Amino acid sequence: MLKDEPEIRGSADYTPAMWQLSALAVLAVFGAWWLVTWAGLIPPLYLPGPAAVFRKLVEVARDGYMDATLWQHFQASLLRVLVALVLGVATAVPLGLALGLNRVLRALVDPLIEFYRPIPPLAYLPLIVIWFGIGEVSKILLIYLAIFAPVVVATAAGVLAVDPIRIRVAQSLGATRLQLVRFVVLPSALPTIMTGIRIALGAGWSTLVAAELIAATRGLGFMIQSASQFLNTDLVVAGILVVALVALLIEIALRRVQHHLSPWLGRIS
Amino acid sequence: MTALALKRISSTHASRAGPPTPVLDDFSLDIRAGELTVLIGPSGCGKTTLLNHIAGFTRPDAGTIEIDGRTVTGPGADRGVIFQQDALLPWMTVVENVGFGLRLRGLPAADRLAVTRTTLELVDLVGVERHHVWELSGGMKQRVSLARALAADPQTLLMDEPFGALDALTREQMQTLVLKVWRRTGKQIVLVTHDIEEAVFLASDLVMLSAKPARVASRIALDFGRRYAAGEPARRIKSDPAFIEKREQVLSWLFEQGERGDA
């Protein structure tokens, strides 16, 4: 199915055979899930079977949950994550570029980012609520903060890893400092930046539930929490699956973009 | 006429352990316009340091470098550089790489295309314009590197062991290409190499450097490159007793230098 790669590192391309294997892995997990619940090994309160979860999903999609349909919960969450992502990338990439290009700035800003980066969002959630209230701003800000740090770190790392020979070549072709950034540094760092964005988006989705703890009436995170309080395990699992599916689809799209922007990655040049 | 003047250059290499080691100490060299100057010498004699100073990538601790009377203060489009490893930009196609210098200068795309076409023809590279550079062989990549430097129309071409990573056949093809470009364009070329045969074949002005600190140990005018340009086949020149004699002469000098360096 997959031919043995003579090199330690395979190609960066995701081949059809790899897609098949990935699908097989997912099917295996679903199969195991179905089997243990069908055999009655785990009570439905702890883990409902796939059929129950699917029925719940259809029900919520049709009738809604807590005064909103599944689609409305989904829209609310997706909007929060996307707004946070756009704002995060728009601010983190320029800052990361500046940090990678300027040592003084790096020395000043690096400790601040490394200070807040490992703090769990739930820990500073109360502060955000005190400062920014219980509206959309706080929810988006929490997700934004989770996205911001990894993109800054990845962008700065990408800039610092630019091959100095490329810089020299452009300089000897007459490039100005601005042109170096625009034509050499940014495109060189782009694959690393894209990887940072992919990681950041994962962090953003992880923060969604925390963000929707803040007086939310809509959102997948809100739906999951609320369902868990009423021990609606089937809806909890359904919500998790929807979040996972959306995150996966966006991840695949980002990989496509990354491959399109940097098709030479992983090739022996 | 002196085109390139290195005046009393001193330079040190920073080292992690101990004081910086001197590489160049009060080194001077004049190079005439239009020569194909080859710098050769034992490893670590400062050839690449010199080339980096001329390119403006690094600055000497003391001394000046003048090109046509103008002092070098940094890298510039008047000096095109070709490195050993290909330094092409992988997100650009072959034409985009070759036209990069013109794009930096703000030349419109249509004008760039005309220049890149003729330059690619000059380096015998046609039919790969729209290819990605990572699809090319090592020799083709170096042709693109050469074309990129030429398209920006520099006064001087600086080459740092440009063919060191190529196989013997490709290297000889690239050597003849350099001679063709030199004859057609009349550009001044300064080339650093470890390959003695390459040095003797290409150089019109062969500068042999001794090490630590670098000195011009010997300098000879050669005409094998001109003979090739006049139509004599490369293999015949390289097997000519006069060529072999020169090659052995330079080789034994280099071995002497190496032994002295080891002692």
Coordinates of C-alpha atoms in Angstrom, one line a residue:
Chain A
M1 CA 0.0 0.0 0.0
L2 CA 2.7 2.4 1.0
K3 CA 6.1 1.7 -0.4
D4 CA 9.0 1.9 2.0
E5 CA 10.8 5.2 2.0
P6 CA 14.5 4.9 1.8
E7 CA 14.9 8.1 3.7
I8 CA 14.1 8.6 7.4
R9 CA 11.9 11.5 6.5
G10 CA 9.2 10.8 3.9
S11 CA 7.7 13.2 1.5
A12 CA 5.6 16.0 2.9
D13 CA 2.8 15.0 0.4
Y14 CA -0.2 13.3 1.9
T15 CA -0.6 10.5 -0.6
P16 CA -3.9 8.7 -1.4
A17 CA -2.6 5.6 0.4
M18 CA -2.0 7.8 3.5
W19 CA -5.6 9.1 3.2
Q20 CA -6.8 5.5 3.2
L21 CA -4.8 4.6 6.3
S22 CA -6.1 7.7 8.1
A23 CA -9.7 6.8 7.2
L24 CA -9.0 3.3 8.4
A25 CA -7.8 4.6 11.8
V26 CA -10.9 6.7 12.3
L27 CA -13.2 3.9 11.3
A28 CA -11.4 1.6 13.7
V29 CA -12.0 4.0 16.6
F30 CA -15.7 4.3 15.7
G31 CA -15.9 0.6 15.3
A32 CA -14.5 0.0 18.8
W33 CA -16.8 2.7 20.2
W34 CA -19.8 1.0 18.6
L35 CA -18.7 -2.4 19.8
V36 CA -18.2 -1.6 23.5
T37 CA -21.4 0.3 23.8
W38 CA -23.4 -2.3 21.8
A39 CA -22.0 -5.1 24.0
G40 CA -23.2 -3.1 27.0
L41 CA -19.6 -2.9 28.5
I42 CA -20.1 0.8 29.3
P43 CA -23.3 2.3 30.6
P44 CA -24.8 5.0 28.3
L45 CA -24.4 7.6 31.0
Y46 CA -20.7 7.3 30.7
L47 CA -20.5 6.7 26.9
P48 CA -23.6 6.5 24.7
G49 CA -23.3 4.5 21.5
P50 CA -22.8 6.1 18.1
A51 CA -26.5 5.6 17.1
A52 CA -27.7 7.4 20.2
V53 CA -25.3 10.3 19.6
F54 CA -26.4 10.5 16.0
R55 CA -30.1 10.5 16.9
K56 CA -29.3 13.3 19.4
L57 CA -27.5 15.3 16.7
V58 CA -30.4 15.0 14.4
E59 CA -32.8 16.0 17.2
V60 CA -30.8 19.1 18.1
A61 CA -30.4 20.0 14.5
R62 CA -34.2 19.9 14.0
D63 CA -35.5 21.1 17.4
G64 CA -32.6 23.0 18.8
Y65 CA -31.2 23.1 22.3
M66 CA -31.6 25.9 24.8
D67 CA -33.5 28.1 22.4
A68 CA -31.0 27.7 19.5
T69 CA -30.6 25.2 16.7
L70 CA -27.4 23.3 16.3
W71 CA -26.7 25.4 13.2
Q72 CA -27.0 28.6 15.3
H73 CA -24.7 27.2 18.1
F74 CA -22.3 26.2 15.4
Q75 CA -22.4 29.6 13.7
A76 CA -21.8 31.5 17.0
S77 CA -18.7 29.4 17.8
L78 CA -17.3 29.5 14.2
L79 CA -17.7 33.2 14.1
R80 CA -15.9 33.7 17.4
V81 CA -13.0 31.4 16.4
L82 CA -12.7 33.0 12.9
V83 CA -12.8 36.6 14.2
A84 CA -10.1 35.7 16.8
L85 CA -8.1 33.9 14.0
V86 CA -8.2 36.8 11.6
L87 CA -7.3 39.3 14.3
G88 CA -4.7 37.0 15.7
V89 CA -2.9 36.4 12.4
A90 CA -3.2 40.1 11.4
T91 CA -1.4 41.2 14.6
A92 CA 0.8 38.2 15.4
V93 CA 2.5 37.9 12.0
P94 CA 3.7 41.6 12.0
L95 CA 4.9 41.4 15.6
G96 CA 6.6 38.0 14.9
L97 CA 8.4 39.6 11.9
A98 CA 9.5 42.5 14.0
L99 CA 10.8 40.2 16.7
G100 CA 12.7 38.1 14.3
L101 CA 14.3 41.2 12.7
N102 CA 15.0 43.2 15.8
R103 CA 17.1 41.9 18.7
V104 CA 16.1 44.7 21.1
L105 CA 12.4 44.2 20.5
R106 CA 12.9 40.4 20.8
A107 CA 14.6 40.9 24.2
L108 CA 11.8 43.1 25.3
V109 CA 8.8 41.2 24.1
D110 CA 9.9 37.6 24.2
P111 CA 9.6 37.2 28.1
L112 CA 6.2 38.8 28.1
I113 CA 4.9 36.3 25.5
E114 CA 6.5 33.3 27.1
F115 CA 5.1 34.5 30.4
Y116 CA 1.4 34.4 29.4
R117 CA 1.7 31.6 26.8
P118 CA 1.7 28.6 29.2
I119 CA -1.1 30.0 31.5
P120 CA -4.3 28.1 31.0
P121 CA -7.1 30.4 29.6
L122 CA -9.4 29.3 32.4
A123 CA -6.9 30.8 34.9
Y124 CA -7.1 34.3 33.5
L125 CA -10.7 34.0 32.5
P126 CA -12.0 35.8 35.7
L127 CA -9.6 38.7 35.0
I128 CA -10.8 39.1 31.4
V129 CA -14.4 39.1 32.7
I130 CA -13.6 41.8 35.3
W131 CA -11.8 43.9 32.7
F132 CA -13.9 43.4 29.6
G133 CA -17.3 42.3 30.9
I134 CA -19.4 39.4 29.8
G135 CA -20.0 40.3 26.1
E136 CA -18.6 39.0 22.8
V137 CA -15.4 41.0 23.4
S138 CA -14.3 38.8 26.3
K139 CA -15.1 35.6 24.5
I140 CA -13.2 36.6 21.4
L141 CA -10.3 38.0 23.4
L142 CA -9.8 34.7 25.2
I143 CA -9.6 32.8 21.9
Y144 CA -7.5 35.5 20.4
L145 CA -4.9 35.2 23.2
A146 CA -4.7 31.5 22.6
I147 CA -4.1 32.0 18.9
F148 CA -1.8 35.0 19.2
A149 CA 1.2 33.5 21.1
P150 CA 1.9 30.4 18.8
V151 CA 1.7 32.6 15.7
V152 CA 4.1 35.1 17.1
V153 CA 6.5 32.4 18.2
A154 CA 6.3 30.6 14.9
T155 CA 6.7 33.8 12.8
A156 CA 9.8 34.9 14.8
A157 CA 11.3 31.4 14.5
G158 CA 10.6 31.4 10.8
V159 CA 12.3 34.7 10.3
L160 CA 15.4 33.6 12.4
A161 CA 15.7 30.5 10.3
V162 CA 15.9 32.3 6.9
D163 CA 19.0 31.1 5.0
P164 CA 21.5 34.0 5.2
I165 CA 22.7 33.1 1.7
R166 CA 19.3 34.1 0.4
I167 CA 19.6 37.5 2.1
R168 CA 23.1 38.0 0.6
V169 CA 22.0 37.1 -2.9
A170 CA 19.1 39.7 -2.6
Q171 CA 21.4 42.3 -1.2
S172 CA 23.9 41.8 -4.1
L173 CA 20.9 42.3 -6.5
G174 CA 20.3 45.7 -4.8
A175 CA 17.5 44.8 -2.4
T176 CA 16.6 47.5 0.1
R177 CA 15.8 46.4 3.7
L178 CA 12.1 46.6 3.0
Q179 CA 12.5 44.6 -0.2
L180 CA 14.4 41.9 1.8
V181 CA 11.5 41.5 4.2
R182 CA 8.9 41.5 1.4
F183 CA 10.6 39.3 -1.1
V184 CA 12.9 37.0 0.9
V185 CA 12.2 37.0 4.6
L186 CA 8.4 36.7 4.5
P187 CA 8.2 34.0 1.8
S188 CA 11.0 32.0 3.5
A189 CA 9.2 32.1 6.8
L190 CA 5.8 31.4 5.4
P191 CA 5.8 27.6 5.8
T192 CA 6.8 28.0 9.5
I193 CA 4.1 30.7 9.9
M194 CA 1.5 28.4 8.4
T195 CA 2.5 25.6 10.8
G196 CA 2.1 28.2 13.6
I197 CA -1.3 29.1 12.4
R198 CA -2.4 25.5 12.3
I199 CA -1.2 24.9 15.9
A200 CA -2.8 28.2 17.0
L201 CA -6.2 27.2 15.5
G202 CA -6.1 24.0 17.5
A203 CA -5.4 26.1 20.6
G204 CA -8.3 28.4 19.6
W205 CA -10.8 25.6 19.4
S206 CA -9.5 24.3 22.8
T207 CA -10.3 27.6 24.3
L208 CA -13.8 27.8 22.9
V209 CA -15.4 26.0 25.8
A210 CA -13.6 28.3 28.3
A211 CA -14.7 31.3 26.3
E212 CA -18.3 30.2 26.2
L213 CA -18.3 29.8 30.0
I214 CA -18.7 33.6 30.0
A215 CA -22.4 34.1 30.1
A216 CA -23.0 32.6 26.6
T217 CA -26.4 31.6 25.4
R218 CA -25.2 30.2 22.2
G219 CA -22.2 28.2 20.9
L220 CA -21.0 24.7 20.7
G221 CA -18.9 25.1 23.9
F222 CA -21.9 26.4 25.7
M223 CA -24.0 23.6 24.4
I224 CA -21.4 21.0 25.6
Q225 CA -21.2 22.5 29.1
S226 CA -24.8 22.9 29.5
A227 CA -25.5 19.3 28.4
S228 CA -22.9 18.0 30.8
Q229 CA -24.6 19.8 33.7
F230 CA -27.8 17.9 32.9
L231 CA -25.9 14.7 32.3
N232 CA -26.9 14.6 28.7
T233 CA -23.8 12.6 27.7
D234 CA -25.1 11.9 24.2
L235 CA -25.2 15.7 23.5
V236 CA -21.8 16.2 25.0
V237 CA -20.3 13.6 22.7
A238 CA -22.3 15.0 19.7
G239 CA -21.0 18.5 20.5
I240 CA -17.4 17.2 20.7
L241 CA -17.8 15.5 17.4
V242 CA -19.0 18.6 15.7
V243 CA -16.1 20.7 17.1
A244 CA -13.7 18.0 16.0
L245 CA -15.2 17.8 12.5
V246 CA -15.1 21.6 11.9
A247 CA -11.5 21.8 13.3
L248 CA -10.5 19.0 11.0
L249 CA -12.0 20.5 7.9
I250 CA -10.3 23.8 8.6
E251 CA -7.0 22.0 9.3
I252 CA -7.3 20.2 5.9
A253 CA -8.0 23.5 4.2
L254 CA -5.0 25.1 5.9
R255 CA -2.7 22.2 4.8
R256 CA -3.9 22.7 1.2
V257 CA -3.1 26.4 1.5
Q258 CA 0.3 25.6 2.9
H259 CA 1.1 23.1 0.2
H260 CA 0.0 25.5 -2.4
L261 CA 2.2 28.3 -1.0
S262 CA 5.2 26.2 -0.4
P263 CA 5.1 23.2 -2.8
W264 CA 8.9 22.7 -2.5
L265 CA 8.6 21.7 1.2
G266 CA 10.1 18.3 2.0
R267 CA 11.6 17.9 -1.4
I268 CA 15.3 17.3 -1.8
S269 CA 16.6 20.4 -3.6
Chain B
M1 CA 43.5 50.3 -15.8
T2 CA 42.8 49.2 -12.3
A3 CA 39.2 48.4 -11.7
L4 CA 39.3 46.8 -8.4
A5 CA 41.8 47.9 -5.7
L6 CA 42.1 46.2 -2.4
K7 CA 44.1 48.5 -0.2
R8 CA 45.9 47.4 3.0
I9 CA 43.0 45.1 4.1
S10 CA 43.1 43.6 7.6
S11 CA 40.5 41.2 8.8
T12 CA 40.1 38.8 11.7
H13 CA 37.8 35.8 12.3
A14 CA 35.9 35.8 15.6
S15 CA 36.5 32.6 17.5
R16 CA 34.6 31.3 20.4
A17 CA 37.7 30.1 22.3
G18 CA 40.5 32.6 22.6
P19 CA 41.3 35.8 20.8
P20 CA 40.1 36.5 17.2
T21 CA 42.5 34.9 14.6
P22 CA 43.9 37.2 11.9
V23 CA 43.0 36.1 8.4
L24 CA 44.2 39.1 6.4
D25 CA 46.9 41.5 7.5
D26 CA 47.8 44.6 5.5
F27 CA 46.8 42.8 2.3
S28 CA 46.8 44.7 -1.0
L29 CA 45.8 43.6 -4.5
D30 CA 45.1 45.5 -7.7
I31 CA 42.9 43.9 -10.4
R32 CA 42.6 45.2 -13.9
A33 CA 39.3 45.7 -15.6
G34 CA 38.1 42.9 -17.8
E35 CA 40.3 40.2 -16.3
L36 CA 39.1 36.8 -15.2
T37 CA 40.9 36.7 -11.9
V38 CA 41.1 33.4 -10.1
L39 CA 42.1 33.3 -6.4
I40 CA 43.7 30.1 -5.3
G41 CA 45.4 29.0 -2.1
P42 CA 45.4 26.6 0.8
S43 CA 42.2 26.1 2.9
G44 CA 41.7 28.9 5.3
C45 CA 44.0 31.4 3.5
G46 CA 41.2 34.0 3.4
K47 CA 40.0 33.7 -0.2
T48 CA 36.3 33.6 0.7
T49 CA 36.9 36.4 3.3
L50 CA 38.3 38.5 0.6
L51 CA 35.4 37.8 -1.7
N52 CA 32.9 38.6 1.0
H53 CA 34.7 41.9 1.6
I54 CA 34.6 42.7 -2.1
A55 CA 30.9 41.8 -2.2
G56 CA 30.3 44.1 0.8
F57 CA 28.8 41.3 2.9
T58 CA 31.5 41.8 5.6
R59 CA 33.7 44.7 6.2
P60 CA 37.4 44.5 6.9
D61 CA 38.8 45.8 10.2
A62 CA 41.1 48.1 8.3
G63 CA 41.7 49.1 4.7
T64 CA 39.5 50.0 1.8
I65 CA 38.2 48.3 -1.3
E66 CA 37.7 50.5 -4.3
I67 CA 35.9 49.7 -7.6
D68 CA 36.6 52.3 -10.2
G69 CA 37.6 54.7 -7.5
R70 CA 34.4 54.2 -5.5
T71 CA 34.8 52.8 -2.0
V72 CA 32.8 49.7 -1.2
T73 CA 30.6 50.2 1.8
G74 CA 28.1 47.4 1.5
P75 CA 26.5 45.0 -1.0
G76 CA 25.3 46.5 -4.2
A77 CA 23.9 45.6 -7.6
D78 CA 27.2 46.5 -9.3
R79 CA 28.6 43.3 -7.9
G80 CA 26.8 40.0 -8.7
V81 CA 27.5 37.1 -6.5
I82 CA 27.3 33.3 -7.2
F83 CA 27.7 30.9 -4.3
Q84 CA 28.6 27.3 -4.2
Q85 CA 25.2 26.1 -3.0
D86 CA 22.4 27.3 -5.1
A87 CA 20.7 30.3 -3.4
L88 CA 17.6 30.4 -5.7
L89 CA 14.3 31.3 -4.2
P90 CA 12.1 28.2 -4.3
W91 CA 8.8 30.1 -4.4
M92 CA 9.8 31.6 -7.7
T93 CA 9.9 30.0 -11.1
V94 CA 13.1 30.1 -13.2
V95 CA 12.1 33.3 -15.0
E96 CA 11.1 34.9 -11.8
N97 CA 14.4 34.1 -10.2
V98 CA 16.4 35.4 -13.2
G99 CA 14.3 38.6 -13.3
F100 CA 14.4 39.1 -9.5
G101 CA 17.1 41.8 -9.6
L102 CA 15.2 43.7 -12.2
R103 CA 12.0 43.4 -10.2
L104 CA 13.8 44.9 -7.2
R105 CA 14.8 47.8 -9.5
G106 CA 11.1 48.3 -10.4
L107 CA 11.3 47.2 -14.0
P108 CA 7.9 46.3 -15.4
A109 CA 7.2 42.6 -16.1
A110 CA 7.2 42.9 -19.9
D111 CA 10.7 44.5 -19.9
R112 CA 11.9 41.9 -17.4
L113 CA 10.8 39.1 -19.6
A114 CA 12.8 40.3 -22.6
V115 CA 16.0 40.5 -20.5
T116 CA 15.5 37.2 -18.8
R117 CA 14.9 35.5 -22.2
T118 CA 18.2 36.7 -23.6
T119 CA 20.1 36.0 -20.4
L120 CA 18.7 32.4 -20.3
E121 CA 19.8 31.9 -23.9
L122 CA 23.2 33.2 -23.0
V123 CA 23.6 30.5 -20.3
D124 CA 22.2 27.8 -22.7
L125 CA 19.0 27.3 -20.6
V126 CA 15.9 27.3 -22.8
G127 CA 12.6 25.5 -22.3
V128 CA 12.6 25.6 -18.5
E129 CA 11.4 29.2 -18.0
R130 CA 8.2 28.2 -16.2
H131 CA 9.8 25.4 -14.2
H132 CA 10.1 25.5 -10.5
V133 CA 13.8 25.7 -9.4
W134 CA 13.5 22.7 -7.2
E135 CA 12.7 20.6 -10.3
L136 CA 16.1 21.4 -11.8
S137 CA 19.4 19.5 -11.6
G138 CA 22.4 21.0 -9.8
G139 CA 24.1 22.2 -13.0
M140 CA 20.9 23.8 -14.2
K141 CA 20.4 25.6 -10.9
Q142 CA 23.9 27.1 -11.2
R143 CA 23.1 28.2 -14.7
V144 CA 20.0 29.9 -13.3
S145 CA 22.2 31.5 -10.5
L146 CA 24.6 32.8 -13.1
A147 CA 21.7 34.1 -15.3
R148 CA 20.2 35.8 -12.3
A149 CA 23.4 37.6 -11.5
L150 CA 23.9 38.5 -15.2
A151 CA 20.4 39.8 -15.8
A152 CA 21.0 42.5 -13.2
D153 CA 23.9 43.6 -15.4
P154 CA 26.6 44.0 -12.7
Q155 CA 30.0 45.4 -13.5
T156 CA 31.7 42.6 -11.6
L157 CA 30.9 38.9 -11.1
L158 CA 32.1 37.4 -7.9
M159 CA 32.0 33.6 -7.7
D160 CA 32.8 31.6 -4.6
E161 CA 33.6 28.0 -5.6
P162 CA 30.6 28.0 -7.9
F163 CA 31.1 24.6 -9.3
G164 CA 32.5 22.8 -6.2
A165 CA 29.3 20.7 -5.7
L166 CA 29.0 19.6 -9.3
D167 CA 30.1 16.4 -11.0
A168 CA 33.2 16.5 -13.3
L169 CA 31.3 16.6 -16.6
T170 CA 28.8 19.3 -15.4
R171 CA 31.7 21.3 -13.9
E172 CA 33.6 21.3 -17.2
Q173 CA 30.4 22.5 -19.0
M174 CA 30.0 25.3 -16.5
Q175 CA 33.7 26.3 -16.9
T176 CA 33.3 26.7 -20.6
L177 CA 30.1 28.6 -20.0
V178 CA 31.9 31.0 -17.7
L179 CA 34.5 31.6 -20.5
K180 CA 31.7 32.1 -23.0
V181 CA 29.9 34.6 -20.7
W182 CA 33.3 36.4 -20.0
R183 CA 34.0 36.7 -23.7
R184 CA 30.5 37.8 -24.7
T185 CA 30.0 40.3 -21.9
G186 CA 33.5 41.5 -21.1
K187 CA 32.6 41.6 -17.5
Q188 CA 35.2 41.5 -14.8
I189 CA 35.1 38.2 -13.0
V190 CA 36.7 37.3 -9.6
L191 CA 36.5 33.5 -8.9
V192 CA 37.6 31.6 -5.9
T193 CA 38.2 27.8 -6.4
H194 CA 40.0 24.8 -4.8
D195 CA 40.2 23.1 -8.2
I196 CA 43.7 23.7 -9.7
E197 CA 42.7 22.5 -13.2
E198 CA 39.7 24.9 -13.1
A199 CA 41.9 27.7 -11.9
V200 CA 44.5 27.3 -14.7
F201 CA 41.9 26.7 -17.4
L202 CA 39.8 29.7 -16.5
A203 CA 42.2 32.4 -15.2
S204 CA 43.6 35.2 -17.3
D205 CA 45.0 36.4 -14.1
L206 CA 45.9 33.7 -11.5
V207 CA 46.6 34.9 -8.0
M208 CA 48.1 32.4 -5.7
L209 CA 47.7 33.2 -2.0
S210 CA 49.8 31.9 0.9
A211 CA 48.1 31.5 4.3
K212 CA 48.2 33.1 7.7
P213 CA 48.3 35.9 7.0
A214 CA 47.4 35.9 3.3
R215 CA 50.0 37.2 0.9
V216 CA 50.1 37.2 -2.9
A217 CA 52.7 34.4 -3.2
S218 CA 52.7 34.4 -7.0
R219 CA 50.7 35.8 -9.8
I220 CA 50.7 34.6 -13.4
A221 CA 49.0 35.7 -16.6
L222 CA 47.5 32.8 -18.5
D223 CA 45.8 32.4 -21.8
F224 CA 44.1 29.0 -21.8
G225 CA 40.7 30.6 -21.4
R226 CA 41.3 32.8 -24.3
R227 CA 42.4 29.9 -26.4
Y228 CA 39.1 28.2 -25.6
A229 CA 37.2 31.3 -26.4
A230 CA 39.0 31.4 -29.8
G231 CA 37.6 28.0 -30.6
E232 CA 40.0 25.4 -29.3
P233 CA 38.3 22.4 -27.7
A234 CA 38.5 22.3 -23.9
R235 CA 39.8 18.7 -23.7
R236 CA 42.6 19.6 -26.1
I237 CA 43.7 22.5 -24.1
K238 CA 43.5 20.6 -20.8
S239 CA 45.7 17.8 -22.3
D240 CA 48.2 20.2 -23.9
P241 CA 51.7 19.8 -22.3
A242 CA 51.9 23.5 -21.7
F243 CA 48.6 23.3 -19.7
I244 CA 49.7 20.2 -17.7
E245 CA 53.0 21.9 -16.9
K246 CA 51.3 25.0 -15.5
R247 CA 48.8 22.8 -13.6
E248 CA 51.6 20.7 -12.0
Q249 CA 53.5 23.9 -11.2
V250 CA 50.6 25.4 -9.3
L251 CA 49.8 22.0 -7.7
S252 CA 53.3 21.6 -6.3
W253 CA 53.3 25.1 -5.0
L254 CA 50.0 24.5 -3.2
F255 CA 51.4 21.3 -1.7
E256 CA 54.4 23.2 -0.4
Q257 CA 52.0 25.7 1.1
G258 CA 50.0 22.9 2.7
E259 CA 53.1 21.4 4.3
R260 CA 54.3 24.7 5.6
G261 CA 50.9 25.3 7.1
D262 CA 50.9 21.9 8.9
A263 CA 54.3 22.4 10.4

